[in-house]
C-alpha positions as a Python dict, from the first residue, in 0.01 Angstrom:
ca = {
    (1, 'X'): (0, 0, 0),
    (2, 'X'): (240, -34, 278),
    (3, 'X'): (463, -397, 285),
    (4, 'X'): (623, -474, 608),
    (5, 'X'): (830, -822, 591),
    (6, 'X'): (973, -1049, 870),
    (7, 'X'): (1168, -1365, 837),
    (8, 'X'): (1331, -1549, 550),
    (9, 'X'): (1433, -1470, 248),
    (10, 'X'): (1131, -1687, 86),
    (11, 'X'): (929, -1360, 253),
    (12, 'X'): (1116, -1120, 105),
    (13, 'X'): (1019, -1300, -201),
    (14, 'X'): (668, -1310, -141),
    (15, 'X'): (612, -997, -77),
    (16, 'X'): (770, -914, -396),
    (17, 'X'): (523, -1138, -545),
    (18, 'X'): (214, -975, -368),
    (19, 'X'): (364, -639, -489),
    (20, 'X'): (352, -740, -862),
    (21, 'X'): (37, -859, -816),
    (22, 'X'): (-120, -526, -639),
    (23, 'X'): (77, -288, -902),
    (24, 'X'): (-89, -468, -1206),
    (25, 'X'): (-420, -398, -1000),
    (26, 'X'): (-340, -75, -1007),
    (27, 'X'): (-231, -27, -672),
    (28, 'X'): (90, 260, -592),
    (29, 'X'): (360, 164, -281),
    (30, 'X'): (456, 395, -4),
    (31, 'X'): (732, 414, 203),
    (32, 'X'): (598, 556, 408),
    (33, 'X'): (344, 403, 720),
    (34, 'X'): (132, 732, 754),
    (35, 'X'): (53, 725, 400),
    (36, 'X'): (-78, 403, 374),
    (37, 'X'): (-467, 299, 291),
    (38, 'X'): (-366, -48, 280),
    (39, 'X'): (-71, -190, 554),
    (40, 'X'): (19, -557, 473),
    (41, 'X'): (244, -747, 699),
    (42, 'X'): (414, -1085, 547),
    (43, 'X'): (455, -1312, 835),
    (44, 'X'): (670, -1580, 993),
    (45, 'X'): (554, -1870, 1235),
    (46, 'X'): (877, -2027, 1243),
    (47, 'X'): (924, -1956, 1577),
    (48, 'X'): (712, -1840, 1878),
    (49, 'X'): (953, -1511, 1877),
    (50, 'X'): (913, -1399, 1496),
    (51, 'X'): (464, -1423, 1580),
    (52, 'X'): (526, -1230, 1861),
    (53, 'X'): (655, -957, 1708),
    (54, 'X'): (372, -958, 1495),
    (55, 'X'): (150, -950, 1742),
    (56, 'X'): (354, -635, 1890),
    (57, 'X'): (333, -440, 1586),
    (58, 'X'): (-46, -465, 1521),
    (59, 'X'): (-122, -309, 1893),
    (60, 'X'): (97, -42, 1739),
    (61, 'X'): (-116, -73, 1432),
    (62, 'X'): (-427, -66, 1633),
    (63, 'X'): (-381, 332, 1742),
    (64, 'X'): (-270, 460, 1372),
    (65, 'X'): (-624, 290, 1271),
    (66, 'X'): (-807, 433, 1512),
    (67, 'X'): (-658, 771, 1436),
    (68, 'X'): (-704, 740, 1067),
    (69, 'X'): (-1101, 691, 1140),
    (70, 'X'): (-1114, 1024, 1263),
    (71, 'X'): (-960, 1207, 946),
    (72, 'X'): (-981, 1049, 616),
    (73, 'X'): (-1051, 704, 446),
    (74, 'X'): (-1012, 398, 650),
    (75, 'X'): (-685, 207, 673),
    (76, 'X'): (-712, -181, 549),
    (77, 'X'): (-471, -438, 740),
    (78, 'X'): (-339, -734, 585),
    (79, 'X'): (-141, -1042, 792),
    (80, 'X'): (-17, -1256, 498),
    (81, 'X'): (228, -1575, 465),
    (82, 'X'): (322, -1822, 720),
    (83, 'X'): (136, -1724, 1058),
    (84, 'X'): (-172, -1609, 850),
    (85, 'X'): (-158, -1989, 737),
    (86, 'X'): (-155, -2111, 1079),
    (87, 'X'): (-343, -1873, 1332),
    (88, 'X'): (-611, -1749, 1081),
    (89, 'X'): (-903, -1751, 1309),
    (90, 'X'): (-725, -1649, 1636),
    (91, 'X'): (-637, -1340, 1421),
    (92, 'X'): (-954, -1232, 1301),
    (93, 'X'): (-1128, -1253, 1628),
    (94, 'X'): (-822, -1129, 1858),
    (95, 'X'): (-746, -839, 1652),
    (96, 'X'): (-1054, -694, 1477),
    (97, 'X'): (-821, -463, 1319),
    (98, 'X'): (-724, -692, 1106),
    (99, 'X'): (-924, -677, 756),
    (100, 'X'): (-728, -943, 520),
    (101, 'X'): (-545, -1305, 616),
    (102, 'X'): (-379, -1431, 339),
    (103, 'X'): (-187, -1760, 342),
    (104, 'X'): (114, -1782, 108),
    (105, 'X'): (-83, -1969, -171),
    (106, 'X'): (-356, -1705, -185),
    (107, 'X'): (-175, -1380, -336),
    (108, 'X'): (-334, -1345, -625),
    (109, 'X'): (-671, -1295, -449),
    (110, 'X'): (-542, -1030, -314),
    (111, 'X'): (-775, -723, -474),
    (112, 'X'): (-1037, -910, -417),
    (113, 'X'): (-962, -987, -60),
    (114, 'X'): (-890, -602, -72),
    (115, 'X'): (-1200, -539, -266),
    (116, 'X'): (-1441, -690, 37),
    (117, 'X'): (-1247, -547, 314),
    (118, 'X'): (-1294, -204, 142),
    (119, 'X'): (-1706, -265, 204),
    (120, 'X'): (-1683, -294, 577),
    (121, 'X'): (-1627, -679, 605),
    (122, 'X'): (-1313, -923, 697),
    (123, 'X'): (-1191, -1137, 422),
    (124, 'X'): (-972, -1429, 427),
    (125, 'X'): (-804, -1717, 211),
    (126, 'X'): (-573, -1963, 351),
    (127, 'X'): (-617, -2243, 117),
    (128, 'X'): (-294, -2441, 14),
    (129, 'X'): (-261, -2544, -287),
    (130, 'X'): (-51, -2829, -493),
    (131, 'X'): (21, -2599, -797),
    (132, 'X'): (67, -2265, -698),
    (133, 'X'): (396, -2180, -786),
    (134, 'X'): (348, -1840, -905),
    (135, 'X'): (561, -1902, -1234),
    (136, 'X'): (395, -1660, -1452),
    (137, 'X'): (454, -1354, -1214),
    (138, 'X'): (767, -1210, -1211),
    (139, 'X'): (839, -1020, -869),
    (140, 'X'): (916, -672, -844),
    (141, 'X'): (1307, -650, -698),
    (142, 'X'): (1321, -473, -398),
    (143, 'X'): (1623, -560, -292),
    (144, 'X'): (1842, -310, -202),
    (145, 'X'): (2142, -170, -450),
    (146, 'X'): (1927, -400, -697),
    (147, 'X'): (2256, -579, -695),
    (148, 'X'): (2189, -899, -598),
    (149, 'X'): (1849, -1058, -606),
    (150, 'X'): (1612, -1346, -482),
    (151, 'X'): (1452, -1601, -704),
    (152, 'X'): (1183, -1865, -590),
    (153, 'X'): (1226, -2195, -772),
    (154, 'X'): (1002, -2387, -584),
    (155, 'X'): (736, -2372, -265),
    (156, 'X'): (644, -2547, 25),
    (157, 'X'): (841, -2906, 206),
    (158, 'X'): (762, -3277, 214),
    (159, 'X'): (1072, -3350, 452),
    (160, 'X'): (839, -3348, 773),
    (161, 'X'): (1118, -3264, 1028),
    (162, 'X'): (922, -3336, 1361),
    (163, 'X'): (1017, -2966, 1470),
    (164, 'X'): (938, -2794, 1212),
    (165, 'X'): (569, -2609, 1069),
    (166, 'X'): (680, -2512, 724),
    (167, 'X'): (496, -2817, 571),
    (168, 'X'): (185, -2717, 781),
    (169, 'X'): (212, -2299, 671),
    (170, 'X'): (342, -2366, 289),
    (171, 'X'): (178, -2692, 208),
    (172, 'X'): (372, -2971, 3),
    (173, 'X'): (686, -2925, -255),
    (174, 'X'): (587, -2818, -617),
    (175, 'X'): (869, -2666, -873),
    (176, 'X'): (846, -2386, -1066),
    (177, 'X'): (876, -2466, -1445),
    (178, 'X'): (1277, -2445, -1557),
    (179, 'X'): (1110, -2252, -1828),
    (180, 'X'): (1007, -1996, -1628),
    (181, 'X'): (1307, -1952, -1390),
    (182, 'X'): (1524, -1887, -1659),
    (183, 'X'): (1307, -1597, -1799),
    (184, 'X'): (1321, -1445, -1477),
    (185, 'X'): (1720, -1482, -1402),
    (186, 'X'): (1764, -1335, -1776),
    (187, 'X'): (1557, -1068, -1661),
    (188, 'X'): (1753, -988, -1378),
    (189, 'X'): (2071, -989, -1574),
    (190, 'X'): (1948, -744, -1820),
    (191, 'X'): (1869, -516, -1507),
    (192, 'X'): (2219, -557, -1401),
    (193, 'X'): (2206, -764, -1133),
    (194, 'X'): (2485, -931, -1046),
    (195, 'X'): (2446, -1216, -809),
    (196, 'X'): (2138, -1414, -787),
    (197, 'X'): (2009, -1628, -491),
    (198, 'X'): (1835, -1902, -609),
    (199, 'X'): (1561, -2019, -304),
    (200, 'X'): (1361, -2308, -165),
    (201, 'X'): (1217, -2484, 152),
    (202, 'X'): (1460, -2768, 37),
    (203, 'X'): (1634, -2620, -351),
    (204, 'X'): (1799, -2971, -408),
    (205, 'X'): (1506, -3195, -404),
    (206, 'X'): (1352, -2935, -704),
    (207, 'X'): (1197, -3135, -962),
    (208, 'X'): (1024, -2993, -1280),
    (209, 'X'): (714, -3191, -1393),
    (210, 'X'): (613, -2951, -1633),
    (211, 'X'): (635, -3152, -1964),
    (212, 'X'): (597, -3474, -2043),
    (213, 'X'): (902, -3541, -2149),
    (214, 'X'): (1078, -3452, -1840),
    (215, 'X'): (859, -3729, -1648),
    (216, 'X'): (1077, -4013, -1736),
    (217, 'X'): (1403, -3942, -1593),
    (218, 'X'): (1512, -4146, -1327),
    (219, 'X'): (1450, -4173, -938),
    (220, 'X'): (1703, -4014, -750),
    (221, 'X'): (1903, -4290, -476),
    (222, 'X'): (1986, -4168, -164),
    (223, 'X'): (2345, -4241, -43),
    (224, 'X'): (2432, -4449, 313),
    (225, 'X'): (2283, -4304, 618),
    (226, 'X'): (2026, -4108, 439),
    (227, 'X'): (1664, -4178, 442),
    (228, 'X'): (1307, -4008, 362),
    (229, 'X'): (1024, -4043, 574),
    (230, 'X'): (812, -4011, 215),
    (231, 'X'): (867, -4213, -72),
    (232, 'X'): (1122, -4059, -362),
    (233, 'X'): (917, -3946, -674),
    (234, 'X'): (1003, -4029, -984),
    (235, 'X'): (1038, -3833, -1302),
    (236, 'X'): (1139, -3436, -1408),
    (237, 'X'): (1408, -3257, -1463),
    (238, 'X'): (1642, -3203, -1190),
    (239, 'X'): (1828, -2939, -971),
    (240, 'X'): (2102, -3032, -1134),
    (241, 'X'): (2004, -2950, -1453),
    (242, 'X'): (1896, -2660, -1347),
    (243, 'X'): (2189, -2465, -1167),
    (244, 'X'): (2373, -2586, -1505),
    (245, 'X'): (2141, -2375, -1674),
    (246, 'X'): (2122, -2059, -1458),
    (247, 'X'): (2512, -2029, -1495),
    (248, 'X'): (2489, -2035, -1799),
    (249, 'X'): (2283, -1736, -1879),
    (250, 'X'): (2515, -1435, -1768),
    (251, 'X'): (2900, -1520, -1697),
    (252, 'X'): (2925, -1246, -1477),
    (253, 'X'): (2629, -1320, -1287),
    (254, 'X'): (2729, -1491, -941),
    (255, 'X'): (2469, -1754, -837),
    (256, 'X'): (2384, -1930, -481),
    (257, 'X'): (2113, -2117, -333),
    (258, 'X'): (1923, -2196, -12),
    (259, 'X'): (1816, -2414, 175),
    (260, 'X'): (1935, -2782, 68),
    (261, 'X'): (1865, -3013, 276),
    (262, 'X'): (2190, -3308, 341),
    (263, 'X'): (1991, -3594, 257),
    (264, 'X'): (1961, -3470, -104),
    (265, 'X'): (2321, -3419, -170),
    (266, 'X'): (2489, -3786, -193),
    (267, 'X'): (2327, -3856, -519),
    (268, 'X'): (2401, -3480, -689),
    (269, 'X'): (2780, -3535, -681),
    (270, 'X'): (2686, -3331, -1038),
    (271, 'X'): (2563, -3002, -791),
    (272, 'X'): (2898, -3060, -649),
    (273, 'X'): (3069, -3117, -981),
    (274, 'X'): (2925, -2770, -1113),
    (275, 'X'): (3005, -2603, -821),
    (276, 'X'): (3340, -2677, -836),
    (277, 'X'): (3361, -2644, -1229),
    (278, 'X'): (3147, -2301, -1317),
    (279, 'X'): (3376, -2023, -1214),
    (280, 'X'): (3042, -1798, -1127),
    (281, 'X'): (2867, -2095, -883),
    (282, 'X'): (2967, -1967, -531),
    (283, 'X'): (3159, -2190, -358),
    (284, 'X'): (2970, -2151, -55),
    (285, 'X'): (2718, -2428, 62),
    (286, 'X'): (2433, -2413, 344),
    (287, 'X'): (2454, -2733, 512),
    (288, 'X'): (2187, -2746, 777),
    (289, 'X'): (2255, -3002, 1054),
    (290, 'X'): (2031, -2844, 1377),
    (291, 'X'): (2217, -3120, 1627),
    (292, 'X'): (2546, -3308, 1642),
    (293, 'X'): (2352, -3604, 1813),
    (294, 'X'): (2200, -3898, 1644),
    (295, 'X'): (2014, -3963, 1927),
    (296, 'X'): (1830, -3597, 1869),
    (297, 'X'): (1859, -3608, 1508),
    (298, 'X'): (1643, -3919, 1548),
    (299, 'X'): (1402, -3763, 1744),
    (300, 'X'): (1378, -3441, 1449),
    (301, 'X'): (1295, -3657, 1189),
    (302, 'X'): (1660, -3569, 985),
    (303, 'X'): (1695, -3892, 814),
    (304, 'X'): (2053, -3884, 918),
    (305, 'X'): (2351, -3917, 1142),
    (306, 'X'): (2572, -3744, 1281),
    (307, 'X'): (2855, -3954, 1133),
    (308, 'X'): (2630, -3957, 783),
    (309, 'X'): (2602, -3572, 820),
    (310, 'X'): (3032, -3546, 890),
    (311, 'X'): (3073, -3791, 574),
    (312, 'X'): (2919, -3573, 365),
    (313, 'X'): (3120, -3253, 488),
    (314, 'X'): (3412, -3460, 404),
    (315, 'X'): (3319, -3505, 93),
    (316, 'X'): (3195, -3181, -19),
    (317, 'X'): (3510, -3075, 95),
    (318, 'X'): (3720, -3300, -97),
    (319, 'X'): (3544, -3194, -391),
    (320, 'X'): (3574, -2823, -346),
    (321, 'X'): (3867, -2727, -176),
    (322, 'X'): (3800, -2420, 35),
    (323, 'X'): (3461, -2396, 12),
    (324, 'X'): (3210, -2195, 283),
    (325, 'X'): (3004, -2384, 495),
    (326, 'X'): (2697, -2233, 665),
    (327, 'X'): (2422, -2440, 908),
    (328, 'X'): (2110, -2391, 1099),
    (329, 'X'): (2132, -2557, 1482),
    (330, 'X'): (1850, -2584, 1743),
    (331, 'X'): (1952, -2571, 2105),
    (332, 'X'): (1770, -2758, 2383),
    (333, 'X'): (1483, -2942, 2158),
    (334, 'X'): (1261, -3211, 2319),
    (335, 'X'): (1457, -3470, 2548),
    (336, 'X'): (1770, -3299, 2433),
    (337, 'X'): (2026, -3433, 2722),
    (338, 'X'): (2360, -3233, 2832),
    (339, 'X'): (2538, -3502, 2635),
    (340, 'X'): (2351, -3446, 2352),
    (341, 'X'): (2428, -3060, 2337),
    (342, 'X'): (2761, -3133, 2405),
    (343, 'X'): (2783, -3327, 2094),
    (344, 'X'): (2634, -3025, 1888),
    (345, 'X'): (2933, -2818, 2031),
    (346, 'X'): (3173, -3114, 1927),
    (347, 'X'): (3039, -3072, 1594),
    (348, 'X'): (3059, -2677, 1550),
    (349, 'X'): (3453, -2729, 1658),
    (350, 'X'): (3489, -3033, 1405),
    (351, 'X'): (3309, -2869, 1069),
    (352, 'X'): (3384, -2518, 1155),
    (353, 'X'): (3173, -2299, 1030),
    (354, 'X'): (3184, -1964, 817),
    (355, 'X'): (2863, -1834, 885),
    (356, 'X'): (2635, -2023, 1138),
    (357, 'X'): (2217, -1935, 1226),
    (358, 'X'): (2162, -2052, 1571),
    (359, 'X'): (1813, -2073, 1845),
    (360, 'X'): (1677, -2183, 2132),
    (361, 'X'): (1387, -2464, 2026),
    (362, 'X'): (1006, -2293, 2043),
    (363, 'X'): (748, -2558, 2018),
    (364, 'X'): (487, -2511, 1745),
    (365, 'X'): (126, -2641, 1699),
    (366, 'X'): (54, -2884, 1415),
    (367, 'X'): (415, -3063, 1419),
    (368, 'X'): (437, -3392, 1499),
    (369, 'X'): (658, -3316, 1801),
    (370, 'X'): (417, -3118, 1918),
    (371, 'X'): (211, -3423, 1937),
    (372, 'X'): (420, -3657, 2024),
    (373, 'X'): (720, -3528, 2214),
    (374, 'X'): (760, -3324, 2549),
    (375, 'X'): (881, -2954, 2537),
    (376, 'X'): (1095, -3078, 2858),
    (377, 'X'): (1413, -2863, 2839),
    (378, 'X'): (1410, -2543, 3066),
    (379, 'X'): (1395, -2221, 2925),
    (380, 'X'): (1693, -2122, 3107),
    (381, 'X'): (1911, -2445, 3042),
    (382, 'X'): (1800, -2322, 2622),
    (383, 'X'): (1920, -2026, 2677),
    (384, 'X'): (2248, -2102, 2857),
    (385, 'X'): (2324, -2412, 2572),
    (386, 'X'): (2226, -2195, 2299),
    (387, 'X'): (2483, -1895, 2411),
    (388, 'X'): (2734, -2191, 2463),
    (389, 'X'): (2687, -2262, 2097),
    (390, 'X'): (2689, -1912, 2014),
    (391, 'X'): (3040, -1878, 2151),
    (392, 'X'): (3212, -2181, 1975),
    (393, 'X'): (3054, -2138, 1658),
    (394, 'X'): (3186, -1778, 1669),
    (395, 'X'): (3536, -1891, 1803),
    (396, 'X'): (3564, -2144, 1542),
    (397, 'X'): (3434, -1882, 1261),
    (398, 'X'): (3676, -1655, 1388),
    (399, 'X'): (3957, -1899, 1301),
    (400, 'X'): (3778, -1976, 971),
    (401, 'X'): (3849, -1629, 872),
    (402, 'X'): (4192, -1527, 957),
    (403, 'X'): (4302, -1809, 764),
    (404, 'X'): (4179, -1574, 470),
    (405, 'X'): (4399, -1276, 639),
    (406, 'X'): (4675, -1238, 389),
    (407, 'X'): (4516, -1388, 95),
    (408, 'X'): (4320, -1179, -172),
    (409, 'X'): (3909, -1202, -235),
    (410, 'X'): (3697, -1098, -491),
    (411, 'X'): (3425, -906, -349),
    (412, 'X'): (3105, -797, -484),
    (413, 'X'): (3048, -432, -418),
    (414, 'X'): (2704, -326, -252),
    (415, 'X'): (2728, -29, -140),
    (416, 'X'): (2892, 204, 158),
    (417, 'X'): (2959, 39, 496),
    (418, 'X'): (2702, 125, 818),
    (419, 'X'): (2943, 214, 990),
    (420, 'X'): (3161, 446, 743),
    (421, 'X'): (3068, 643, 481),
    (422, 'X'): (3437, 625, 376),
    (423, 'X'): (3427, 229, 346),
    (424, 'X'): (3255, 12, 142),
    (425, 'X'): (3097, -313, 223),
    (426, 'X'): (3034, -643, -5),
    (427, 'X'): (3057, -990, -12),
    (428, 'X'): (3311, -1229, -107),
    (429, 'X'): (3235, -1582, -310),
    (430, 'X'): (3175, -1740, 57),
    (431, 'X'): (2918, -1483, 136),
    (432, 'X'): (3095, -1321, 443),
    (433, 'X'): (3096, -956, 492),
    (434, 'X'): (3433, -786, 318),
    (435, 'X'): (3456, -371, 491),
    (436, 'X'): (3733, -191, 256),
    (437, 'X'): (3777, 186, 219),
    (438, 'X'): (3644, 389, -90),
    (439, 'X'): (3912, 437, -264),
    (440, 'X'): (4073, 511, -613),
    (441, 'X'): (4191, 202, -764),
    (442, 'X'): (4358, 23, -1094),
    (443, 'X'): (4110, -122, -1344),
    (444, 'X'): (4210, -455, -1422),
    (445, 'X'): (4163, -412, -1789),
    (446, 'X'): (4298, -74, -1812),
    (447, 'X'): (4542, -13, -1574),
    (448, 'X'): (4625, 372, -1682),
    (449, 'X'): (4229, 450, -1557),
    (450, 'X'): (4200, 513, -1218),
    (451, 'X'): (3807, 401, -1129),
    (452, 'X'): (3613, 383, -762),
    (453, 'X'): (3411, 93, -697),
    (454, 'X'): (3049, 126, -761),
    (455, 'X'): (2771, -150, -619),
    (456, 'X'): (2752, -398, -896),
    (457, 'X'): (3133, -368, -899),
    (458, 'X'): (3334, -656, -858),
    (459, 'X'): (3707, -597, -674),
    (460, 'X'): (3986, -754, -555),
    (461, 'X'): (4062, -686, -157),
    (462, 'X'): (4340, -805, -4),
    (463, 'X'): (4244, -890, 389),
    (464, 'X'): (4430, -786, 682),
    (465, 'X'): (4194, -872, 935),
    (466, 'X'): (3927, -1108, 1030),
    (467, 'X'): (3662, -1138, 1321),
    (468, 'X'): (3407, -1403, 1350),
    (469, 'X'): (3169, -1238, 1082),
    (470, 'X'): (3339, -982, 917),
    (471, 'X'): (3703, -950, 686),
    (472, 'X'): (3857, -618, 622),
    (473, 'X'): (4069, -521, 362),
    (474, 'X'): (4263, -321, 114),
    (475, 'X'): (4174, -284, -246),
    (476, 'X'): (4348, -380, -497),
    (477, 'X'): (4182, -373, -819),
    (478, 'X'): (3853, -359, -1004),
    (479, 'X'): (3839, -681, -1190),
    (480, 'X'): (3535, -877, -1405),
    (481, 'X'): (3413, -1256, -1265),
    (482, 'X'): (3530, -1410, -1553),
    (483, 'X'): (3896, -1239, -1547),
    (484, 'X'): (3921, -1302, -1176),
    (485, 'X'): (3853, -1678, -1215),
    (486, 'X'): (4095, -1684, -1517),
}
């Protein structure tokens, strides 16, 4: 089997997932395209770019299948995830080439989707389901270095942003058993991995109603300016309560998370508490706003302001000084005015940014602004507001990071740079890209021993210059998380 993924991180995952669930079926994983009997693709719908390039690949697809008929066994291929979820019929009659669609609830029918395809016929399985959270599988890290790795605490989104198709492609929110979690995070420790991303649709509304004794904690209350278009469930254990476990496991172990969505963050002032308390909780939060106008914030469904949203940057910032801030914005959505965008740019110069994920609006089918709101911004004026934001979130990022020149950062080795093979590259607690050269260098605990850094390695780099995405450096020591923070 040959795994191809595309968009988030939550793919990478899954295909991790589907690949622990085809190896205990006996199944072996190339590298390799042109060795392939089974190619499985694990999709994005997110936007209307991400499906194209799906659509792109299998017409590349289409000639390696039609050459493989003429030599040896057939090839079997496999659209899973997102757009499978969404475009499941289209892709079985557009593209006959395709054997297996497999929505993201469906991967463990995967040999048997396999097992009909392999007698002549298409198979398929989209159905979404309100328990799947595939606790009892524990992916097979492919991440690269196997330094730092991915772990799924929870599936699918409630929040019903009018924009957005998640809810429609992964179904409602269900939590992975804390239980369960922690197995795998020990897991990865004992592999020697060293930083662990811990990932959801929306991590800080997680909620584990796994035992009955977690079901009578209390309703969490949303702060001022916040609201829900669903009503708040009550019961199980917490977020909270769960990044104060994961932290605890390895001391060395650096964790983050993604996505969390603003609304959910006024009544955790204990997420912020343990952020700013554990030495090995990245400082480093993903704030996603997608407009700095109430007006189109309204119109998205965000269940907040703008001056709600700058509150709460305030306040995470009081609470932990210097800390990262990353967000998602969407330029030009429906009835988005000049005004409007002009307010998003007022907002990328007021937070300023570290690290910043930025498009032009595609409309999807399902979403509720697909039904109810006009696609009315020109694909040119996107473009032009979108490389507007572009340029002052990088200006502002830019002046973000040399505020770091001078100052020292603890990196986390991952391996050599692209662009040297006498640098390395890794990432420092606010997750932006540190470049230093491969050097000798003083171990912190024994400074006779002269070491070089390895991946897995964490060191001490003293920046002397910073761009909008990247800090350079010198080392200056190999050092331990714990001893760093101390």
């Amino acid at each position: 089997v040959y795994l191809e993924t595309y968009g988030c991180q939550m793919n990478v995952n899954d295909t991790e997932i589907a690949w622990a669930i085809l190896q205990k079926s006996g199944y072996a994983r190339t590298r390799a395209l042109d060795e392939a009997d089974v190619i499985l693709l694990v999709t994005c719908s997110v936007r209307e770019k991400a499906e194209q390039a799906i659509w792109n690949r299998l017409q590349h697809l289409k000639a390696l299948k039609a050459r493989r008929l003429q030599t040896r066994l057939p090839l079997h291929i496999g659209i899973l995830g997102c757009m499978a979820e969404r475009l499941k019929e289209k892709i079985l009659h557009r593209e006959k080439l395709v054997d297996i669609v497999a929505g993201p609830d469906a991967y463990r029918d995967l040999p048997r989707l396999l097992a009909v395809a392999e007698s002549g016929q298409q198979a398929a399985n989209v159905l979404l389901s309100l328990e799947e959270t595939y606790a009892d599988i524990l992916p097979v890290q492919t991440s690269a270095g196997g330094t730092t790795a991915f772990v799924s605490i929870m599936r699918g989104c409630d929040n019903m942003c009018s924009y957005c198709i998640v809810p429609f492609t992964r179904g409602r929110e269900r939590s992975r058993p804390v239980a369960s979690i922690l197995q795998e995070v020990k897991m990865l420790s004992d592999q020697g991995v060293k930083e662990v991303t811990l990932l959801g649709q929306n991590v800080n509304s997680f909620r584990d109603m796994s035992e009955v004794q977690f079901q009578s904690a209390a309703t969490p209350v949303l702060s001022r300016g916040f609201s829900t278009v669903y009503k708040a469930k009550p019961g199980g254990l917490r977020f909270a309560h769960l990044l104060d476990q994961v932290s605890r496991i390895d001391p060395e172990m650096r964790i983050r998370f993604t996505s969390p969505h603003p609304k959910d963050f006024p009544d955790e002032a204990s997420v912020l508490q343990l952020i700013q308390e554990r030495h090995n909780i990245c400082k480093q939060l993903h704030l996603p706003a997608q407009s700095g106008s109430t007006r189109v914030l309204e119109a998205m469904r965000r269940g907040y302001t703008r001056e709600a949203y700058l509150e709460l940057v305030h306040h995470v910032r009081d609470y932990i000084p210097g800390v990262s801030l990353s967000s998602d914005f969407i330029a030009g959505f429906c009835g988005e005015t000049e005004e409007d965008h002009q307010q998003t740019v007022s907002l990328l110069r007021e937070v300023r940014y570290n690290v910043g994920f930025l498009f032009a609006y595609s409309m999807r089918q399902k979403t509720r602004a697909y039904h109810r709101l006009q696609d009315d911004v020109p694909a040119d004026v996107k473009r032009r507001r979108l490389e507007e934001l572009i340029t002052v979130f990088r200006e502002e990022a830019a002046k973000a990071n040399r505020a770091m020149v001078g100052h020292s950062q603890l990196v986390l080795v991952e391996g050599p740079s692209k662009r040297s093979a006498s640098e390395l590259c890794g990432r420092n607690d606010g997750n932006i890209k540190v470049i230093f050269p491969d050097a000798e260098i003083e171990d912190a605990a024994d400074c006779k021993a002269l070491v070089r850094a390895q991946p897995g390695d964490y060191v001490l780099v003293k920046v002397t210059s910073a761009s909008s995405q990247t800090l350079k450096g010198v080392l200056l020591c190999r050092t331990t998380l714990s001893r760093s923070a101390a």
